[in-house]
Amino acid sequence: MANATTFIANQTSADSTSKTLIFGSIPGTYDDLLVMGSGHGTTTSVNPEYFDTTFNADSTSKYTWGMNYAYRGGYTAIGDFYNSGGVTQIRVTCLSANGSNADTVTPGGWYMYIPQYAQTTYKKTGWFFCTGLTDTTTWAAGTTYSTMTGWGGFFTYDSTAAISQIQFRCLFGNFAEHSSYDLYGIKNS
């Protein structure tokens, strides 16, 4: 088998003023796409930072997503499930944030897999996994502690258009300096 995975592009936040990172002009020559990397958010008011994803600059209500989470700490709600349908983005919670007990260095890891992204006869589906440092004050009333958290989820994109652009956007703050994500094309999947 020839090289099955090919690096396409990198998006890195050069400073802490980038709210959005965009992969544009994605070639339609692969079977699947994989995006992976790690980042940190700059917000100090919300923990963790929300990370929104859209395709093809499409902000219409064509997205559905759901996720489960688990974390290590004093709060015992593990495996809660969130979902949302007919929304304008895929929302995942995968950036550690400064407000997580003032942590400014622990990055949140992330990957998203998008099979058959270039097909024009199928609507798009995929999955993601992410980790981050979470300040759980708002989850366990009166208690503040930081804990590593993992989220796994899935999404649908109600469009048959080939995906040629992926946008990541912080909901509250910005991407911290050195937040970095790589895009790969996969063949023979």
Coordinates of C-alpha atoms in Angstrom, one line a residue:
M1 CA 0.0 0.0 0.0
A2 CA 1.3 3.5 -0.8
N3 CA 1.5 6.1 1.9
A4 CA -2.0 6.0 3.3
T5 CA -1.7 9.2 5.4
T6 CA -0.5 12.5 4.0
F7 CA 0.1 15.7 5.8
I8 CA -1.9 18.5 4.2
A9 CA -1.5 21.6 6.4
N10 CA -0.9 23.0 9.9
Q11 CA -2.6 25.9 11.7
T12 CA -0.8 27.4 14.7
S13 CA -1.8 30.4 16.8
A14 CA 1.3 32.7 16.7
D15 CA 0.1 34.7 19.6
S16 CA -3.0 34.9 21.9
T17 CA -5.1 37.1 19.6
S18 CA -6.5 34.4 17.3
K19 CA -10.1 33.5 17.9
T20 CA -10.3 31.4 14.7
L21 CA -8.1 28.9 12.9
I22 CA -9.1 27.9 9.3
F23 CA -8.0 25.1 7.0
G24 CA -8.9 26.3 3.5
S25 CA -8.7 24.9 0.0
I26 CA -8.7 21.3 1.2
P27 CA -8.1 19.0 -1.8
G28 CA -10.8 16.4 -2.5
T29 CA -8.3 13.7 -3.5
Y30 CA -8.4 11.7 -0.3
D31 CA -10.9 9.2 1.2
D32 CA -11.0 10.6 4.7
L33 CA -9.7 13.6 6.7
L34 CA -8.0 13.5 10.2
V35 CA -7.4 16.7 12.2
M36 CA -5.4 16.4 15.4
G37 CA -3.5 18.7 17.7
S38 CA -3.6 20.5 21.0
G39 CA -4.4 23.9 22.3
H40 CA -5.1 26.1 25.3
G41 CA -7.7 28.8 25.7
T42 CA -7.2 32.3 27.0
T43 CA -10.5 32.8 28.8
T44 CA -10.4 33.1 32.6
S45 CA -14.2 33.2 33.1
V46 CA -15.3 29.9 31.6
N47 CA -13.9 26.4 32.2
P48 CA -13.2 24.7 30.0
E49 CA -13.2 26.7 26.8
Y50 CA -15.7 25.7 24.1
F51 CA -14.3 24.9 20.6
D52 CA -16.7 25.3 17.7
T53 CA -16.2 23.6 14.3
T54 CA -17.9 24.5 11.0
F55 CA -17.4 23.3 7.5
N56 CA -17.3 25.3 4.2
A57 CA -18.1 28.6 6.1
D58 CA -21.6 27.1 6.6
S59 CA -23.2 28.6 9.7
T60 CA -26.7 27.4 9.0
S61 CA -28.6 24.8 11.1
K62 CA -27.1 21.7 9.5
Y63 CA -25.1 20.3 12.4
T64 CA -25.9 17.7 15.0
W65 CA -23.5 16.6 17.7
G66 CA -23.4 14.6 20.8
M67 CA -20.8 13.7 23.4
N68 CA -20.0 11.8 26.5
Y69 CA -17.5 12.9 29.1
A70 CA -15.6 11.4 32.0
Y71 CA -13.2 13.1 34.5
R72 CA -11.2 12.4 37.5
G73 CA -12.1 14.4 40.6
G74 CA -14.5 14.8 43.5
Y75 CA -17.6 15.1 41.3
T76 CA -19.0 11.7 40.5
A77 CA -21.2 12.4 37.4
I78 CA -19.3 10.3 34.8
G79 CA -20.6 9.6 31.4
D80 CA -23.2 12.3 31.1
F81 CA -24.5 12.8 27.6
Y82 CA -25.2 16.0 25.8
N83 CA -26.6 16.4 22.3
S84 CA -27.9 19.1 20.1
G85 CA -29.5 19.0 16.7
G86 CA -30.2 21.6 14.0
V87 CA -27.4 23.9 15.3
T88 CA -25.0 26.2 13.5
Q89 CA -21.7 24.4 14.6
I90 CA -20.2 21.3 16.2
R91 CA -19.4 22.3 19.8
V92 CA -16.8 20.4 21.7
T93 CA -15.2 21.2 25.0
C94 CA -11.5 20.6 24.4
L95 CA -9.3 23.5 25.3
S96 CA -7.9 23.8 28.8
A97 CA -8.6 27.4 29.9
N98 CA -6.7 29.9 32.1
G99 CA -9.5 29.9 34.6
S100 CA -8.8 26.2 35.4
N101 CA -7.2 27.1 38.7
A102 CA -5.1 29.7 36.7
D103 CA -3.4 27.0 34.7
T104 CA -1.8 28.5 31.6
V105 CA 0.3 25.6 30.3
T106 CA -1.7 22.4 30.2
P107 CA -3.0 21.9 26.6
G108 CA -6.1 20.1 25.6
G109 CA -5.6 17.3 23.0
W110 CA -8.0 16.8 20.2
Y111 CA -8.7 14.8 17.0
M112 CA -11.6 14.6 14.6
Y113 CA -12.1 12.0 11.9
I114 CA -14.2 12.8 8.8
P115 CA -14.8 9.8 6.5
Q116 CA -15.9 10.3 2.9
Y117 CA -15.5 14.1 3.2
A118 CA -15.2 14.7 -0.6
Q119 CA -18.3 12.7 -1.6
T120 CA -21.1 14.7 -3.1
T121 CA -23.8 12.0 -2.8
Y122 CA -23.6 11.4 1.0
K123 CA -24.2 13.7 4.0
K124 CA -21.2 13.9 6.3
T125 CA -20.7 12.1 9.6
G126 CA -17.7 11.7 11.9
W127 CA -16.4 11.5 15.4
F128 CA -14.0 13.3 17.8
F129 CA -12.1 12.8 21.0
C130 CA -10.6 15.5 23.2
T131 CA -9.1 16.1 26.6
G132 CA -8.5 19.2 28.7
L133 CA -8.0 20.6 32.2
T134 CA -11.3 21.6 33.7
D135 CA -12.1 23.7 36.7
T136 CA -15.1 22.0 38.2
T137 CA -16.3 24.8 40.5
T138 CA -19.6 25.2 38.6
W139 CA -20.3 21.4 38.6
A140 CA -19.7 20.7 42.3
A141 CA -21.2 23.7 44.1
G142 CA -18.7 25.5 46.3
T143 CA -15.8 23.2 45.3
T144 CA -12.9 24.3 43.2
Y145 CA -10.4 21.8 41.8
S146 CA -8.8 21.1 38.5
T147 CA -9.0 17.7 36.8
M148 CA -8.2 16.2 33.5
T149 CA -11.3 15.5 31.5
G150 CA -11.9 13.5 28.4
W151 CA -14.8 13.9 25.9
G152 CA -15.8 11.6 23.1
G153 CA -18.4 12.4 20.6
F154 CA -19.9 12.3 17.1
F155 CA -21.4 14.7 14.6
T156 CA -23.5 14.9 11.5
Y157 CA -23.4 17.6 8.8
D158 CA -26.6 17.7 6.8
S159 CA -24.9 18.5 3.5
T160 CA -23.8 16.6 0.4
A161 CA -21.2 19.3 -0.5
A162 CA -17.6 18.2 -0.4
I163 CA -15.8 19.6 2.6
S164 CA -13.2 22.1 1.4
Q165 CA -12.8 24.2 4.5
I166 CA -12.7 23.5 8.3
Q167 CA -12.9 26.4 10.8
F168 CA -12.2 26.2 14.5
R169 CA -13.4 29.0 16.7
C170 CA -13.1 29.7 20.4
L171 CA -16.5 30.6 21.9
F172 CA -15.3 32.8 24.8
G173 CA -11.6 33.6 24.5
N174 CA -8.9 33.0 22.0
F175 CA -6.4 30.3 21.2
A176 CA -3.3 30.7 23.3
E177 CA 0.0 31.0 21.6
H178 CA 1.4 27.8 20.2
S179 CA -2.1 26.1 20.0
S180 CA -1.5 23.9 16.9
Y181 CA -3.5 21.6 14.7
D182 CA -2.5 19.4 11.8
L183 CA -4.7 18.2 8.9
Y184 CA -4.1 14.9 7.2
G185 CA -5.6 13.2 4.2
I186 CA -6.2 9.4 4.3
K187 CA -6.3 7.1 1.3
N188 CA -7.1 3.4 1.2
S189 CA -9.2 3.6 4.3

